[in-house]
Coordinates of C-alpha atoms in Angstrom, one line a residue:
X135 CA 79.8 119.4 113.7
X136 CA 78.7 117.5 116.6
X137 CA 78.5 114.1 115.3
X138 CA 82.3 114.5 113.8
X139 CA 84.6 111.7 115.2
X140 CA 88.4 112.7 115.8
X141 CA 89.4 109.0 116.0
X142 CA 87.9 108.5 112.8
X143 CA 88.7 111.4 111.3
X144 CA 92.4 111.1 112.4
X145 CA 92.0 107.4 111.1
X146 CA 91.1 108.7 107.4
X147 CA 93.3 111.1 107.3
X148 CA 96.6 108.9 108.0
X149 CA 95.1 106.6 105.5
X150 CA 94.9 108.7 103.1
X151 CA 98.9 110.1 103.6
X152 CA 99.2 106.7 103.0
X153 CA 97.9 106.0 100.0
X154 CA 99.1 108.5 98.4
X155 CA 102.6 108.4 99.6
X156 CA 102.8 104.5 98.9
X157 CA 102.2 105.2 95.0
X158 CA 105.7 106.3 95.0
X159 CA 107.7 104.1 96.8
X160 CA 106.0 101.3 94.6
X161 CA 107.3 102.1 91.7
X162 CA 110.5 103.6 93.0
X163 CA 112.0 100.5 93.9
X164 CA 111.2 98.1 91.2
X165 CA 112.3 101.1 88.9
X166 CA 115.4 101.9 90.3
X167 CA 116.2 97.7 90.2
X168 CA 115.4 98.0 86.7
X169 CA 117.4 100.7 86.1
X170 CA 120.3 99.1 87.5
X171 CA 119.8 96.3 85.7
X172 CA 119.6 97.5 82.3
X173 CA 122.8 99.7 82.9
X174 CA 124.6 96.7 84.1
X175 CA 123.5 94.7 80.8
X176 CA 124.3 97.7 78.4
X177 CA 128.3 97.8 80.5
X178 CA 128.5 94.0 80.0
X179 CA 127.2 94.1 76.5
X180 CA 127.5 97.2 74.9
X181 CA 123.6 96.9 73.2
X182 CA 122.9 100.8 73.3
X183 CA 119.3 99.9 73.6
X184 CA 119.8 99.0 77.5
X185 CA 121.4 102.7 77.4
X186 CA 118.2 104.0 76.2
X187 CA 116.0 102.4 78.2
X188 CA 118.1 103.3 81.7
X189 CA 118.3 106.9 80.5
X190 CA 114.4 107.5 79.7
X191 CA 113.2 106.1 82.6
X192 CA 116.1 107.4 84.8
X193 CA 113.4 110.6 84.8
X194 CA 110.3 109.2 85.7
X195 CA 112.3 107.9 88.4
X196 CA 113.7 110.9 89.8
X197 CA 110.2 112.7 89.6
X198 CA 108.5 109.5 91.7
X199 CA 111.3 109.5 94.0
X200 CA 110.8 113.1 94.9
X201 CA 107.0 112.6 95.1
X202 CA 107.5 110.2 97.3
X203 CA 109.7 112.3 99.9
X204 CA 107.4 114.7 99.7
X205 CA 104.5 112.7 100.8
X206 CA 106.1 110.4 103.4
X207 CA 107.7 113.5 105.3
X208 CA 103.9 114.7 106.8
X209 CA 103.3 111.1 108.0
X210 CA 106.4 111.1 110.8
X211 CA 104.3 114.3 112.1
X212 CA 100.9 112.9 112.1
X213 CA 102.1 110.2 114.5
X214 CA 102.9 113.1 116.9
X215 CA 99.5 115.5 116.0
X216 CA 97.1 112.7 115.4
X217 CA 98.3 109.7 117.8
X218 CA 100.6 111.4 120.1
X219 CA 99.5 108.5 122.8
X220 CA 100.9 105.8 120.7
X221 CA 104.1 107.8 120.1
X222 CA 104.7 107.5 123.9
X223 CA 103.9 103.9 124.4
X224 CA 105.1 102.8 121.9
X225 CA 108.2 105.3 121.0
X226 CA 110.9 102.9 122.6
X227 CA 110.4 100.4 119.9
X228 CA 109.0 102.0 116.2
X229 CA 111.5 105.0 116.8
X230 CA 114.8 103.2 116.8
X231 CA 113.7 101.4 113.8
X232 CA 112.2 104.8 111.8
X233 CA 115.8 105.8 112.9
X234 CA 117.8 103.2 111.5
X235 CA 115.8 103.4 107.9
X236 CA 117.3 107.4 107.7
X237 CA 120.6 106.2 108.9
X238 CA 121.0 103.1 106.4
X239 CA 118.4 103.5 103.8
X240 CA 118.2 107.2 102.8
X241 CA 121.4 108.3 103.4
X242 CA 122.7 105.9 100.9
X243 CA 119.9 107.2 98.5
X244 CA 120.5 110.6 99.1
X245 CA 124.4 110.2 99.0
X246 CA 124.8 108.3 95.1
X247 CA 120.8 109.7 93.9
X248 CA 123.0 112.7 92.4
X249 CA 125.9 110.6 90.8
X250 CA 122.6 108.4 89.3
X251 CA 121.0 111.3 88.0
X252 CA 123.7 113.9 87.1
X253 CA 126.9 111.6 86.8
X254 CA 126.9 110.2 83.1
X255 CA 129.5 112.4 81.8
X256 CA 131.0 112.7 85.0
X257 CA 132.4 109.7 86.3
X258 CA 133.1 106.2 85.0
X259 CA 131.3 103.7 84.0
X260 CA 132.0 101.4 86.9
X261 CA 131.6 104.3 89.5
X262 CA 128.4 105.1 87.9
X263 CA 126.9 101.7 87.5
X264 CA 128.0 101.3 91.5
X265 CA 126.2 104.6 92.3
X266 CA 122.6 103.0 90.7
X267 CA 123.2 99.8 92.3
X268 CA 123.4 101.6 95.8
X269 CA 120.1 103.7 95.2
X270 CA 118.4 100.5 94.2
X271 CA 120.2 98.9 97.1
X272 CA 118.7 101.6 99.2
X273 CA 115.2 101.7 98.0
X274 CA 114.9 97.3 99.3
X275 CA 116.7 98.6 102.7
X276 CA 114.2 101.6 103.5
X277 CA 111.3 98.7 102.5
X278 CA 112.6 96.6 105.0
X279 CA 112.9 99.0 107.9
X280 CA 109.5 100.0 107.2
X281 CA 108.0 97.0 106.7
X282 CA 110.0 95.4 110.1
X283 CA 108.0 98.4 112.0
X284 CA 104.5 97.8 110.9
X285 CA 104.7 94.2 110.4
X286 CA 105.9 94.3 114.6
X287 CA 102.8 96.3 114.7
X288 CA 100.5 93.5 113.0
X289 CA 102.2 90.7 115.1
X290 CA 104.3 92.1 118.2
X291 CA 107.3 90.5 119.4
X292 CA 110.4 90.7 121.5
X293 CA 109.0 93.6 124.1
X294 CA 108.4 94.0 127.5
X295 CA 105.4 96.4 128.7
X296 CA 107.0 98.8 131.8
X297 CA 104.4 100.8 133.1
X298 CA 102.0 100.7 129.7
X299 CA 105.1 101.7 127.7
X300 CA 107.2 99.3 125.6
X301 CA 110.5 98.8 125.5
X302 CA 112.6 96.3 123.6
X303 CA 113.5 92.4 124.9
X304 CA 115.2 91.0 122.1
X305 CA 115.6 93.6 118.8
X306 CA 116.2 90.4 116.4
X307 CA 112.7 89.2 117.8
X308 CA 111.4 92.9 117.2
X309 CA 112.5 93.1 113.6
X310 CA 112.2 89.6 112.7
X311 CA 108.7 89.2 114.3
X312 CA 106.5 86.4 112.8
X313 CA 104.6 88.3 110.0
X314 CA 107.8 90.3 108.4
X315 CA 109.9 87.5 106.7
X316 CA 106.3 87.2 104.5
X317 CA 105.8 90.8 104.4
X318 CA 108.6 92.2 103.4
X319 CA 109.1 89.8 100.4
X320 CA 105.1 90.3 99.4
X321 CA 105.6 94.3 99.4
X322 CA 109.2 93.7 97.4
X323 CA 107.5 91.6 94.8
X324 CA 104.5 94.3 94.4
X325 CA 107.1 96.7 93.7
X326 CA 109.1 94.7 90.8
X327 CA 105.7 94.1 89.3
X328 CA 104.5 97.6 89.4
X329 CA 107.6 98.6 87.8
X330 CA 107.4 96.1 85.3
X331 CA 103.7 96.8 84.7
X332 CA 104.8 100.5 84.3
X333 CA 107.6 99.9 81.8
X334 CA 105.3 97.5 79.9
X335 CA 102.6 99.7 79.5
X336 CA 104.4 102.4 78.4
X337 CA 106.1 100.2 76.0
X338 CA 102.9 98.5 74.8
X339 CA 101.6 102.1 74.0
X340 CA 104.3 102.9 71.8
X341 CA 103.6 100.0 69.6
X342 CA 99.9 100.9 69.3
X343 CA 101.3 104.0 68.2
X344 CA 103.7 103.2 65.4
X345 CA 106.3 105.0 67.8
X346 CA 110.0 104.0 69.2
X347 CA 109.2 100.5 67.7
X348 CA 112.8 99.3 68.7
X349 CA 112.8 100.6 72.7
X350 CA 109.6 99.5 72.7
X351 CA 109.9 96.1 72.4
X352 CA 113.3 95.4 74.2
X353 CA 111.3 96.9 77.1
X354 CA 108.6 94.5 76.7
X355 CA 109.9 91.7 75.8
X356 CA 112.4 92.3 79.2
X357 CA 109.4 93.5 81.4
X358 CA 107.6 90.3 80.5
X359 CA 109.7 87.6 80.8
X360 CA 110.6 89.2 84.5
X361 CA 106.4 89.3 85.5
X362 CA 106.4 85.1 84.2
X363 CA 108.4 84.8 87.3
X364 CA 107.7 87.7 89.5
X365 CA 103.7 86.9 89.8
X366 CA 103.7 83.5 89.5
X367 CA 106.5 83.9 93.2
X368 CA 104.0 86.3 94.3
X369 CA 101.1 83.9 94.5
X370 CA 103.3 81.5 96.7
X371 CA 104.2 84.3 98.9
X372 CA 101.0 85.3 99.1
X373 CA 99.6 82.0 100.2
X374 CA 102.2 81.4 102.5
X375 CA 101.2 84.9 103.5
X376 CA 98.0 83.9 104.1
X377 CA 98.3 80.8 106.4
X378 CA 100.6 83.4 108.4
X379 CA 97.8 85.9 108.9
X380 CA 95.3 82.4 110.0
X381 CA 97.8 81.6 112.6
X382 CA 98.6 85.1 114.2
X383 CA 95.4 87.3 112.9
X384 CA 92.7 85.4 112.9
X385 CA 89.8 88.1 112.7
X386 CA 91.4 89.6 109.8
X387 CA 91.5 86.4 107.9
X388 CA 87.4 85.9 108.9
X389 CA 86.9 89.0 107.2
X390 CA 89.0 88.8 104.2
X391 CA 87.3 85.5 103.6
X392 CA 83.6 86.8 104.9
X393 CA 83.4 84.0 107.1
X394 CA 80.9 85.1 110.3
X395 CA 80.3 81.6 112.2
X396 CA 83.2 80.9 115.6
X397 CA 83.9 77.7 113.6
X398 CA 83.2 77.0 110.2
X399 CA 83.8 73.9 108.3
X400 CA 83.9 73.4 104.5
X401 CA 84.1 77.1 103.9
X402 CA 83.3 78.3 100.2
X403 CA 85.7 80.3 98.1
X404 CA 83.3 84.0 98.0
X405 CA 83.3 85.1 94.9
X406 CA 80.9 87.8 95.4
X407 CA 79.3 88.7 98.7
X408 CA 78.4 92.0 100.7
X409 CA 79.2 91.0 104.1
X410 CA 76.7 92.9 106.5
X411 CA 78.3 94.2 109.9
X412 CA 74.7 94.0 111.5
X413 CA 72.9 91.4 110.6
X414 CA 76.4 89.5 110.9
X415 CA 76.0 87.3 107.7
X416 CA 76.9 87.7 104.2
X417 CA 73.9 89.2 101.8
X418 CA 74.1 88.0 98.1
X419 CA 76.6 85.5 98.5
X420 CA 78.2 83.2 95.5
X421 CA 81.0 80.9 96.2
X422 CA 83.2 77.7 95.1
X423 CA 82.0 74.8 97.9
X424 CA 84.8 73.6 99.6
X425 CA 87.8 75.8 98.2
X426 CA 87.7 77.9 100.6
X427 CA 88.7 75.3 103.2
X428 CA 91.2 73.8 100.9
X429 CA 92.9 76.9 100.4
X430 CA 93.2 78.1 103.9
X431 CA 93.5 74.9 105.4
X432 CA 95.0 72.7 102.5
X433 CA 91.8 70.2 103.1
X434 CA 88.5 70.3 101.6
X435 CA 86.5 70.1 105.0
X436 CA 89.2 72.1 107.2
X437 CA 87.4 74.1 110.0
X438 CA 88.4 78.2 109.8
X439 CA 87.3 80.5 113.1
X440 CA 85.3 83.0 111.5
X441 CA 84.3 86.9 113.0
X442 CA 81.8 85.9 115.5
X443 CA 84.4 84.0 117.3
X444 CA 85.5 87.5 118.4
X445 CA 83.3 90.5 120.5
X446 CA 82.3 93.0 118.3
X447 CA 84.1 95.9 119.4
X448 CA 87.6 93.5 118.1
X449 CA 86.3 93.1 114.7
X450 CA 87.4 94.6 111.9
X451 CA 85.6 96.3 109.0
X452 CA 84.6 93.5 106.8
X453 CA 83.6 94.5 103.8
X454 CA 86.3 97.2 102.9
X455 CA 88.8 94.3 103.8
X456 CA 86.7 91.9 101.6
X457 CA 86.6 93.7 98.8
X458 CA 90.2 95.4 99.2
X459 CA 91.7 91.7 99.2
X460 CA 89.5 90.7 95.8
X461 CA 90.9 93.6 94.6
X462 CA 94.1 93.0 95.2
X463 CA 94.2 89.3 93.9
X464 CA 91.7 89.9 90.9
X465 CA 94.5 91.7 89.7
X466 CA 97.0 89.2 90.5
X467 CA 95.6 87.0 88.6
X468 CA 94.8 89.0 85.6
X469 CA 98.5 90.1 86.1
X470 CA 99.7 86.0 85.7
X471 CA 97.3 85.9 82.7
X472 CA 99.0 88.8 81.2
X473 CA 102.3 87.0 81.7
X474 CA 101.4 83.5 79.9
X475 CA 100.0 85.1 77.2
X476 CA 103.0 87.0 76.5
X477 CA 104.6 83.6 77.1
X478 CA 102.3 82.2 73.8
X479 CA 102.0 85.1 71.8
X480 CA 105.9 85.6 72.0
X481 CA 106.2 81.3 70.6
X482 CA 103.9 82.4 67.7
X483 CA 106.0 85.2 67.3
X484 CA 103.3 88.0 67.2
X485 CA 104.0 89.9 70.8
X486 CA 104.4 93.3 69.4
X487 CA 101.9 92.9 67.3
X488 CA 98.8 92.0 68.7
X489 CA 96.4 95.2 69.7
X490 CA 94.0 93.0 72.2
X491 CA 96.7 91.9 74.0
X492 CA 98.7 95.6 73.9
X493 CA 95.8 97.3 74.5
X494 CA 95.1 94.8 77.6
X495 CA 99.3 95.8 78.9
X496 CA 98.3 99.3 78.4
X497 CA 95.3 99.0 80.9
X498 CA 96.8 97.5 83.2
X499 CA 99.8 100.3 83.4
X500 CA 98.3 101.6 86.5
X501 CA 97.5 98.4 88.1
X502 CA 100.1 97.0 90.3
X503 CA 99.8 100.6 92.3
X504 CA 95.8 100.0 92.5
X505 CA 96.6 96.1 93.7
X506 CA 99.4 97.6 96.4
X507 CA 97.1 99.8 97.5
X508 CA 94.3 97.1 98.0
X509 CA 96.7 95.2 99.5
X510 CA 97.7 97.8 102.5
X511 CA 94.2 98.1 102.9
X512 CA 93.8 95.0 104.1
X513 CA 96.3 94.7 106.3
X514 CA 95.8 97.8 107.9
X515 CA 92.4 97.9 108.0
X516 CA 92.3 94.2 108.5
X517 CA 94.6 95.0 112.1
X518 CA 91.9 97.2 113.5
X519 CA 90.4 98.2 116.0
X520 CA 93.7 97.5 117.3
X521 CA 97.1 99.9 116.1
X522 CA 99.1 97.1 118.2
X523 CA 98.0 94.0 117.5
X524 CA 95.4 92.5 120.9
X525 CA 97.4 95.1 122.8
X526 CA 97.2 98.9 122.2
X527 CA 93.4 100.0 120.7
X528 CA 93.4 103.0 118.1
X529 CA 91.0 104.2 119.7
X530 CA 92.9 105.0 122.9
X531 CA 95.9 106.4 121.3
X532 CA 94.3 108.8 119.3
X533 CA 95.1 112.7 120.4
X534 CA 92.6 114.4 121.9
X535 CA 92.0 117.6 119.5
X536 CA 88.9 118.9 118.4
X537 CA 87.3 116.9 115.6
X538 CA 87.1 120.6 113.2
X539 CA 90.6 120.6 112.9
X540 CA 91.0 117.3 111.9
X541 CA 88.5 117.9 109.2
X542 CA 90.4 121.1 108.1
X543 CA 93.6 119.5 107.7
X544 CA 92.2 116.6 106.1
X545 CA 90.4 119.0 103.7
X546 CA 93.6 120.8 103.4
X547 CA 95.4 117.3 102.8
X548 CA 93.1 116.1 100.1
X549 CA 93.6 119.4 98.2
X550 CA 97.2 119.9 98.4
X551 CA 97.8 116.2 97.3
X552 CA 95.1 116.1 94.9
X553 CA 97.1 119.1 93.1
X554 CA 100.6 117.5 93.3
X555 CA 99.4 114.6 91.6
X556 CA 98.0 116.4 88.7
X557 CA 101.7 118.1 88.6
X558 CA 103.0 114.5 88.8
X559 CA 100.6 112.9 86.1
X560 CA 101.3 116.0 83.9
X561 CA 105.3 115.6 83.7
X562 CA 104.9 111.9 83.4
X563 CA 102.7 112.1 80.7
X564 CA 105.0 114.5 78.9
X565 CA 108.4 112.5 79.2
X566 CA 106.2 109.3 77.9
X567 CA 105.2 111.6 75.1
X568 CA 108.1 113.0 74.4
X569 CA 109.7 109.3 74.0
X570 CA 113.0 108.2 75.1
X571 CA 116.4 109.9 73.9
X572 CA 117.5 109.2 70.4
X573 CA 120.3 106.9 69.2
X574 CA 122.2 109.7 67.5
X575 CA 122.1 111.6 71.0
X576 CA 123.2 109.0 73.2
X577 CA 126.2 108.4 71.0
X578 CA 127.4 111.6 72.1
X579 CA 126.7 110.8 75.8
X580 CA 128.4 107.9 76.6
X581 CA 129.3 107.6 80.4
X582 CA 133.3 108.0 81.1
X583 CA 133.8 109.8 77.3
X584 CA 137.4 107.9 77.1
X585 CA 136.2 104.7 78.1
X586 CA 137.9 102.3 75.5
X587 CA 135.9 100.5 73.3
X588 CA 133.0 102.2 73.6
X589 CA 133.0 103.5 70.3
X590 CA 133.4 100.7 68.2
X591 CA 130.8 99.2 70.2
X592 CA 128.6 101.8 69.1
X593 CA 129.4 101.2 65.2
X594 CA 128.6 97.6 65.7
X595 CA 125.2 97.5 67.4
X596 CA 124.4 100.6 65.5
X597 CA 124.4 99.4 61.9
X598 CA 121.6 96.9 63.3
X599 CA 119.3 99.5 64.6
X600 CA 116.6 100.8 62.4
X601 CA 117.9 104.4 62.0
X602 CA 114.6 105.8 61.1
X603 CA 111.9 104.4 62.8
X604 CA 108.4 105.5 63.4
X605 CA 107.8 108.0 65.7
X606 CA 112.1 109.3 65.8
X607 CA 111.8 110.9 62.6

């Protein structure tokens, strides 16, 4: 047990809170947007398959969202257990802000969640369309709180250091630091497309299947006209992203780029490439000549400062943040592919009926969580060995308990977790199975029972609905 590290250990173990918890909250808030959305459309236009489609994946949502209380609580304590220095320093700042996220974000999520989930026959329709518009209002309020405290954490602004601790200068610099404007939007924008990447999988499933033909393919066709938009924004932000992270992180760029030399010119775009911590150079590299440079620096010859420019003990881990980042855009871009062909296939009217490109939908169900979690990986990984930016070292905020008992409760951790999302995969997999709620049923639950009009709506959109279709039988 001797050669066990309790920074490292401490390190893995947050990381791994993390990437579990953040599964959650991905889909969470591009769910409960679309949830919101389609209850609006189905108030506005009386189409009963918007109904359907809020009230199946109303559940899924309310199982993710609780997953992902669950997970986020033990975090708040390992910033006290495992880095009880950096709570100190830097308590002044991060708390107020952890603060305000409870005070704005979840109490309006906890206060209208139940109205969402249990009000249908309860309330109106206005008062219940209000209620999911204020959880999904919720969910982008929490991101942002979050999202203003790490991002302050990548590029720190507005403080003033009084005897090694902060303390606030200016709160609008603090929040609105340089790196959160980009941020924010990029992790907003994952979230919409993981949703939509959930919906449309599911939906592309059914239609390999034979099964709930009609909910099927409102939910796709929806899903992808909103990813056209979403991932082709997302590659903006992401570049604009990326010239950010040139200007104010500089080592993390060299190493999502596996570039080693102070000052390289006419940098290749690496399309493969192990980047080698000790021998400081790239083994097996392939690249585009010149893209790289155009790219970062919007000309072909543009000079980038690369990882050598920096001691060794600032450096971050290269590979893991090389390889997290071609994760991460890999699936971008198979994400915008996925998107035009929908665009083609739906002009040659055969998008719920080609297998390749259903099949290809149903694969990537998972895959906007997989990129989200590539994508924290490089930023977080990409910020050490420093927990506040240049200023504050991991390393010297870690608490100082014995490296067994980090290893236990990581242990403990991996278990625990490992079993609550077999419980979570399991009653996922059985609402998708069990399909979404039949037309005949939701007639008989229509939100605010009285509510004029309603009815005759009902008849109308009704007698163009395939009463027996495959699968509902």
């Amino acid at each position: 047990m001797e050669h066990l590290n309790t920074e490292m250990l401490s390190r893995v173990q947050f990381a791994f809170t993390v990437s579990f918890h953040i599964i959650f909250p991905s889909i969470t808030i591009g769910l409960a947007t679309l949830i919101a959305i389609w209850e609006g459309l189905w108030l506005k236009t009386h189409d009963p398959r918007y109904l359907q489609l809020a009230k199946f994946w109303i559940k899924p949502f309310a199982i993710t969202f609780g997953m992902g209380v669950v997970g986020g609580i033990v975090m708040s304590y390992e910033f006290g257990t495992n880095f009880s220095k950096f709570s100190e320093i830097a308590g002044p700042v991060l708390g107020p802000l952890l603060v305000y996220e409870v005070m704005t974000a979840f109490f309006l999520e906890a206060g209208f969640l139940g109205v969402m989930l249990f009000g249908w026959q309860r309330v109106g329709p206005k008062v219940h369309f209000i209620s999911t518009l204020v959880v999904a209002i919720g969910t982008w309020i929490s991101a942002t709180w979050i999202m203003a405290a790490n991002s302050w954490m990548q590029t720190p602004a507005g403080y003033k250091i009084v005897n090694g601790v902060f303390h606030v200068d200016s709160w609008m610099d603090v929040i609105f630091n340089p790196s959160f404007p980009y941020r924010v939007t990029h992790m907003l924008l994952a979230s919409f497309i993981t949703a939509c990447l959930l919906v449309a999988g599911v939906s592309a499933f059914y239609l390999l299947k034979k099964q709930h033909t009609n909910f099927a393919k409102k939910g796709l066709s929806m899903t992808m006209w909103m990813l056209l938009v979403l991932t082709l924004v997302q590659v903006e932000v992401g570049d604009q992203s990326g010239l950010e992270v040139k200007e104010h992180q500089p080592a993390k760029l060299a190493a999502i780029e596996g570039i080693w030399e102070a000052k390289e010119s006419n940098v290749p775009l690496l399309l493969f490439a192990i980047p080698n911590m000790k021998t400081e150079q790239n083994d097996y590299q392939v690249g585009i000549p010149h893209l790289g440079s155009l790219i970062l620096t919007h000309s072909f010859d543009g000079a980038v400062t690369g990882l050598k420019a920096f001691p060794k003990e600032d450096r971050p881990y290269a590979p893991l943040v090389f390889w997290s980042f071609r994760v991460m855009v890999g699936l971008g871009i198979g994400m915008v592919l996925i998107a035009l062909a929908a665009l083609v296939l739906r002009r040659k009217g055969r998008l719920y009926e080609n297998k390749w490109f259903l099949r290809a939908v149903a694969f990537f169900t998972p895959m906007g969580v997989v990129s989200t979690i590539a994508g924290w990986y490089v930023a977080e990984v990409g910020r050490q060995p420093w927990v506040v930016y240049n200023l504050v070292r991991t390393v010297d905020v870690v608490s100082p308990l014995p490296a067994q008992r980090v290893l236990f409760t990581l242990i403990a951790f991996v278990i625990i977790y490992g079993l609550l999302g077999l419980v979570y995969l399991y009653f996922m997999r059985k609402l998708i199975r069990k399909g979404p709620p039949k037309m005949a049923t939701l007639e008989k639950q229509l939100i605010g029972m009285n509510a004029p009009g309603y009815a005759l709506a009902w008849v109308k959109n009704l007698k163009h609905e395939d009463h027996h279709p495959e699968g509902e039988k």
